[in-house]
Tab-separated table of C-alpha atoms and ligand atoms in Angstrom:
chain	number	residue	atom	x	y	z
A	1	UNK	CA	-23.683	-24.635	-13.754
A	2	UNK	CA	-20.869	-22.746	-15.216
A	3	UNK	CA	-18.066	-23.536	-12.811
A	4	UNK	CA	-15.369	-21.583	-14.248
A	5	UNK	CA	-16.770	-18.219	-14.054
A	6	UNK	CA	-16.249	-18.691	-10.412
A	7	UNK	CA	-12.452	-20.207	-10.757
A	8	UNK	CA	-11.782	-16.953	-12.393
A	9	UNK	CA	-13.251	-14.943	-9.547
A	10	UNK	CA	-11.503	-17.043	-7.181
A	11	UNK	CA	-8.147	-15.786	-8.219
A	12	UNK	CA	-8.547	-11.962	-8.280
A	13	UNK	CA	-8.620	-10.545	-5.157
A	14	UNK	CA	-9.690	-7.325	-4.447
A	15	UNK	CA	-7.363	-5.612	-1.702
A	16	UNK	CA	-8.391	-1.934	-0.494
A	17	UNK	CA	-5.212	-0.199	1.333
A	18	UNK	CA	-6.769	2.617	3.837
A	19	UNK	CA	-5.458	4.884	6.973
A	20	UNK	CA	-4.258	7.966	7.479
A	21	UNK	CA	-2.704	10.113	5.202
A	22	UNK	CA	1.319	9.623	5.160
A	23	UNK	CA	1.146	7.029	7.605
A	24	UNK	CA	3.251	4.954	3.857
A	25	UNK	CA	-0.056	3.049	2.029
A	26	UNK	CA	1.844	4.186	-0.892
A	27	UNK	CA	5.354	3.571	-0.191
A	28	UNK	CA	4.423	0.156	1.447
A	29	UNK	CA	2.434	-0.601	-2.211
A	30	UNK	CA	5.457	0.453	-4.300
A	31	UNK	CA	8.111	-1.227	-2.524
A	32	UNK	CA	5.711	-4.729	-2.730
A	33	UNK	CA	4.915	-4.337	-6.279
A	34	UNK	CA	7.932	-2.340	-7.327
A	35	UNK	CA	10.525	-2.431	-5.399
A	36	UNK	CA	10.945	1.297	-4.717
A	37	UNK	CA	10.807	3.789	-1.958
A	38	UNK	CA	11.063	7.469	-2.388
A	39	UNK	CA	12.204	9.220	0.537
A	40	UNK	CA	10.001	12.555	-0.642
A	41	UNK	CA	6.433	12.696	0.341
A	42	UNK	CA	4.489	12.527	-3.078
A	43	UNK	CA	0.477	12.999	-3.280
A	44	UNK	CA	-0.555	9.862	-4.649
A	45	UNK	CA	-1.682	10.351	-8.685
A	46	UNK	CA	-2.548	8.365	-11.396
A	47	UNK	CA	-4.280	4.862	-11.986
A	48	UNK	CA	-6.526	3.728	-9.292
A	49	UNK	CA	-4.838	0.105	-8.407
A	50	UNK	CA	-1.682	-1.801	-9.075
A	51	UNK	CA	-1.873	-5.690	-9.650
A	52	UNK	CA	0.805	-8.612	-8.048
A	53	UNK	CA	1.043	-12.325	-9.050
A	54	UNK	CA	1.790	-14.918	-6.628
A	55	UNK	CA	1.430	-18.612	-6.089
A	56	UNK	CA	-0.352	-20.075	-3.604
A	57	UNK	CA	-0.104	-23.462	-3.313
A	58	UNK	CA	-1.097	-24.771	-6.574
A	59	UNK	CA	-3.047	-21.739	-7.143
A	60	UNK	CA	-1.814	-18.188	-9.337
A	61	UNK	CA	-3.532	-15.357	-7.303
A	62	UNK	CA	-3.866	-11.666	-8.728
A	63	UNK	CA	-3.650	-8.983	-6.040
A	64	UNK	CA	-5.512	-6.171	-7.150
A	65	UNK	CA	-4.660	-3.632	-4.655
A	66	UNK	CA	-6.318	0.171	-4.495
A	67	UNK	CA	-4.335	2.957	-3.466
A	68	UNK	CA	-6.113	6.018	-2.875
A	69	UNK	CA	-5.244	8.939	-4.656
A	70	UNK	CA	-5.082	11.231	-0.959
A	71	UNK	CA	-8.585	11.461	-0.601
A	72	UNK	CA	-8.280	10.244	2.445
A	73	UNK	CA	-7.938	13.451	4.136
A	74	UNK	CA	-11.135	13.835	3.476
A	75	UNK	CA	-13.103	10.693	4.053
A	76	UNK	CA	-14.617	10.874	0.408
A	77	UNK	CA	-13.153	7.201	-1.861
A	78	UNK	CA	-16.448	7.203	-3.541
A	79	UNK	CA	-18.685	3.954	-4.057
A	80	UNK	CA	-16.105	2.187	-6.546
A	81	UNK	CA	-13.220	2.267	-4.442
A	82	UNK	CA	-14.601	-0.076	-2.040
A	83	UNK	CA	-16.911	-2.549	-4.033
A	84	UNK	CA	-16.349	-5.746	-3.992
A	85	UNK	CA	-13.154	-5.772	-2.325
A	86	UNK	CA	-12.096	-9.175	-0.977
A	87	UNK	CA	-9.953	-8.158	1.336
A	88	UNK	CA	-9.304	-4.596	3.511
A	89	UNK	CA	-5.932	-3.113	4.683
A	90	UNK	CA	-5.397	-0.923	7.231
A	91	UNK	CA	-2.861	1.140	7.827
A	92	UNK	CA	-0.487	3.401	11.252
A	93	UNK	CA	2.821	4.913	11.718
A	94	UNK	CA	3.854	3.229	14.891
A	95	UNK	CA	5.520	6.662	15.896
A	96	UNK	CA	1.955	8.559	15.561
A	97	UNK	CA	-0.340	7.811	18.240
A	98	UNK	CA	-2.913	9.989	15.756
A	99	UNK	CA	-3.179	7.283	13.371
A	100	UNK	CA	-3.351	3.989	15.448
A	101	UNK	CA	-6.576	5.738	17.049
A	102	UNK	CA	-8.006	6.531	13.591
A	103	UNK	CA	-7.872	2.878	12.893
A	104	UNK	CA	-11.852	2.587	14.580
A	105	UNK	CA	-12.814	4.890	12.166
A	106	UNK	CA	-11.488	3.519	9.155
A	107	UNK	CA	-12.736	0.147	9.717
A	108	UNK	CA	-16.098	1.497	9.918
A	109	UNK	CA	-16.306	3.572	7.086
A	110	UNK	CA	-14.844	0.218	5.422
A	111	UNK	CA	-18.408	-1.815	6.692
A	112	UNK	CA	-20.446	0.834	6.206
A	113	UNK	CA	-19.389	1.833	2.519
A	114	UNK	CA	-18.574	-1.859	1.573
A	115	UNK	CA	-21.134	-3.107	3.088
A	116	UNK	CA	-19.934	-7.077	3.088
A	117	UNK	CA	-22.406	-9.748	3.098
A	118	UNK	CA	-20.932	-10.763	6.624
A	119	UNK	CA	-19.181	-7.951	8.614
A	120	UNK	CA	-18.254	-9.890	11.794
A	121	UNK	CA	-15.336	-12.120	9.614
A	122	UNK	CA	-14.586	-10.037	6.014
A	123	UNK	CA	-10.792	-10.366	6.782
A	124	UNK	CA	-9.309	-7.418	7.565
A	125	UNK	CA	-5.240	-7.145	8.584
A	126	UNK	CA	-3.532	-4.498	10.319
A	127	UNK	CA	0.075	-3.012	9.273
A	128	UNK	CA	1.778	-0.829	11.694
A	129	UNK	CA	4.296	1.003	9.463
A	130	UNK	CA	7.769	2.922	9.718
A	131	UNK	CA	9.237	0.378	12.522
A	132	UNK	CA	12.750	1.802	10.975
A	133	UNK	CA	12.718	5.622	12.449
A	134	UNK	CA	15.069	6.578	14.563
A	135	UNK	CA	15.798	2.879	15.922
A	136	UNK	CA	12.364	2.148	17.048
A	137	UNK	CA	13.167	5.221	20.100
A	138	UNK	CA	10.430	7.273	18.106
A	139	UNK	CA	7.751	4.468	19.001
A	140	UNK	CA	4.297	5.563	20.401
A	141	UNK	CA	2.357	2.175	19.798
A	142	UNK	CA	3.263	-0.637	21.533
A	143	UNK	CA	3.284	-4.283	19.488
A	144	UNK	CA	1.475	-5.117	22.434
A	145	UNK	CA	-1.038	-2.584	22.231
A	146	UNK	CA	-2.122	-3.418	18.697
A	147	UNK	CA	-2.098	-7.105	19.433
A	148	UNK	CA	-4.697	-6.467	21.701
A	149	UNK	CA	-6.651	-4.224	19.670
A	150	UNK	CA	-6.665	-6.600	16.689
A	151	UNK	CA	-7.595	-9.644	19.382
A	152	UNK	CA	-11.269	-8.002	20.309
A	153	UNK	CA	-11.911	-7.252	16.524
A	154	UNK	CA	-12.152	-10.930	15.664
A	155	UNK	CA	-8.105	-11.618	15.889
A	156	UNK	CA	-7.170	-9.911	12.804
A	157	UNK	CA	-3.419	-10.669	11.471
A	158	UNK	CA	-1.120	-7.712	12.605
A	159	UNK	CA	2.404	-7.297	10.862
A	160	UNK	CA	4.772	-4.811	11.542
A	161	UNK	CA	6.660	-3.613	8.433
A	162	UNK	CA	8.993	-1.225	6.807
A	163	UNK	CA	8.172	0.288	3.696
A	164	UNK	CA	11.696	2.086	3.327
A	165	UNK	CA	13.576	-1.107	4.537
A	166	UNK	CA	11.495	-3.463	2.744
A	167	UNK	CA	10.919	-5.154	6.118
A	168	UNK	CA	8.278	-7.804	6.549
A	169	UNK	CA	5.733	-6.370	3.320
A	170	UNK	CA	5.881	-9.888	1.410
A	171	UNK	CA	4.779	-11.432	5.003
A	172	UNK	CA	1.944	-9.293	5.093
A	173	UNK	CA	0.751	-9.248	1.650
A	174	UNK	CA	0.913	-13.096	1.624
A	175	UNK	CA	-1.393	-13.138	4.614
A	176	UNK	CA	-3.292	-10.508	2.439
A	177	UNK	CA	-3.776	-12.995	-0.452
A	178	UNK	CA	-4.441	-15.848	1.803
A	179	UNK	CA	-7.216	-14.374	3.980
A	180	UNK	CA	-8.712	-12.717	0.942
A	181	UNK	CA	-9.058	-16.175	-0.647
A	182	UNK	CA	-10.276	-18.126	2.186
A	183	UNK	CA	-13.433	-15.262	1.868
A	184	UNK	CA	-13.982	-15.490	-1.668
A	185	UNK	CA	-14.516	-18.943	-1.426
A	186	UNK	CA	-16.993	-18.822	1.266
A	187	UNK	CA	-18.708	-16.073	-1.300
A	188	UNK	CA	-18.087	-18.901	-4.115
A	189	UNK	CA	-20.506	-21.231	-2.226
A	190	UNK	CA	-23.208	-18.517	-1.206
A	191	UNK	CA	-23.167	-17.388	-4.855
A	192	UNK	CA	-23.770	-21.111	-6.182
A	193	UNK	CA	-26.434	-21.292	-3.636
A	194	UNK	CA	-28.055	-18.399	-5.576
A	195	UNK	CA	-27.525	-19.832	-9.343
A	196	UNK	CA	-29.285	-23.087	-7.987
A	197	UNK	CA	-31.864	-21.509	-6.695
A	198	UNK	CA	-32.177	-19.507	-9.846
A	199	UNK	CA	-31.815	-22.922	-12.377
A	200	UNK	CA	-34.600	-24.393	-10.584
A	201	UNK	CA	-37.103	-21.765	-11.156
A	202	UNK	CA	-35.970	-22.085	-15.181
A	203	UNK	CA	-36.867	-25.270	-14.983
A	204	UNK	CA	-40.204	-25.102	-13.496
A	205	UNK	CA	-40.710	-22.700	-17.057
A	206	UNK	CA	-41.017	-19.816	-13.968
A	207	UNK	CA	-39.505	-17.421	-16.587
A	208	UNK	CA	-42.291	-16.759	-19.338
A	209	UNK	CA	-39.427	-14.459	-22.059
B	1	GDP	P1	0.377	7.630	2.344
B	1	GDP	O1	-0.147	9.023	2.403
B	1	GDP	O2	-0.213	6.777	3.422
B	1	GDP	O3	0.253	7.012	0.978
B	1	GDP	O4	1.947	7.725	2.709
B	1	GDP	P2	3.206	7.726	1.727
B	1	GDP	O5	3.502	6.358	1.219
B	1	GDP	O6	3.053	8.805	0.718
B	1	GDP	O7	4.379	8.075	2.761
B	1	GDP	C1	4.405	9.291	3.488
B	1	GDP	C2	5.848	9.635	3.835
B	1	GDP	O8	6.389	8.670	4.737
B	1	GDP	C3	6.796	9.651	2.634
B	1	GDP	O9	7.729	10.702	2.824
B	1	GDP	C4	7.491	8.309	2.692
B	1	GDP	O10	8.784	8.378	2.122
B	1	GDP	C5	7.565	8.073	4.195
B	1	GDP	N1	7.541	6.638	4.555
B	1	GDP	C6	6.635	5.724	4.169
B	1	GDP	N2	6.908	4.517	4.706
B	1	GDP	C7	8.031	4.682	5.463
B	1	GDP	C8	8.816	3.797	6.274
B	1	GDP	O11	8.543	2.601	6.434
B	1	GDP	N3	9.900	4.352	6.921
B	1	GDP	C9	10.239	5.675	6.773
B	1	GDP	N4	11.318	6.106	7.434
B	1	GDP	N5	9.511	6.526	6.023
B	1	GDP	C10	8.419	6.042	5.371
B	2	MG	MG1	-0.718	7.712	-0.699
């Protein structure tokens, strides 16, 4: 068996980024990968993902994380924007009640497109955005209130960040990388399964080409 196909796989993780439109998927992408935060509300254009490195342990990971290019408003990412994806993002402006209840939507037009070989625990984590306006007196969404909703939806990881203060993004995306692992190997093992079950029938001469 050819082991290092699946090292390879192991250490580029898929991440899909979804919610609302301008609840800050972008802005909370660019300040993690870039550094940068534009004030000015920008459509997002241009290439379809932006890649991180980090170390994990003794392990180099490759985020590969999807933006979408504001098709959102419209429900329409298409097939490739959610295939294989190792991990799933999602996305609410703490001071719009709008897009916290949106979140039941968007996680399941992420099963339903994705379509993950195990639905109950693909990792998800939830990121309620824009903690900075107006001194938190803008709030809508309680921390308590998404605690609880991320507690009956198999306890995914909530973080609360700020894209334009850089607050608590490396937190997140750390938990994004290490979640996102933790899945691919339990795919690692199921695929293995398969290319076992596959050498044996060689074997047998089951193939007649
Ligand atoms: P997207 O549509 O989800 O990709 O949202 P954008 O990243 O384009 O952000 C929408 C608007 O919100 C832009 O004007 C951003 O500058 C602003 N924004 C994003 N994140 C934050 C944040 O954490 N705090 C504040 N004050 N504004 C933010
Ligand atoms: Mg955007």
């Amino acid at each position: 068996m050819d082991l290092s196909v699946n090292t390879k796989r192991r250490n580029l993780l898929k991440v899909i980024v979804l919610g609302d439109s301008g609840v800050g998927k972008t802005s909370l992408m660019n300040q993690y990968v870039y550094n940068k935060f534009s004030p000015r509300y920008k459509a997002t254009i241009g290439a379809d993902f932006v890649t991180k490195e980090l170390q994990i342990d003794d392990k180099l990971v490759t985020l590969q994380i999807w933006d979408t290019a504001g098709q959102e408003r419209f429900q329409s990412l298409g097939a490739a924007f959610y295939r294989g994806a190792d991990c799933c993002v999602l996305v609410y402006d703490v001071n719009v009640l709008k897009s916290f209840e949106s979140l039941h939507n968007w996680r399941e037009e992420f099963l339903k497109q994705a379509n993950p070989a195990d639905p109950e625990t693909f990792p998800f984590i939830l990121i309620g955005n824009k903690l900075d306006i107006d001194g938190g007196n803008s709030r809508v969404v309680l921390e308590r209130q998404a605690r609880e909703w991320c507690a009956s939806r198999g306890n995914m990881p909530y973080f609360e960040t700020s894209a334009k203060e850089h607050y608590n993004i490396d937190e997140a995306f750390l938990c994004v990388a290490k979640v996102g692992l933790a899945n691919e190997h339990q795919q690692d093992i199921y695929f293995q399964g398969i290319s076992e079950t596959v050498s044996e029938v060689e074997q047998r001469g089951g193939c007649a080409c």
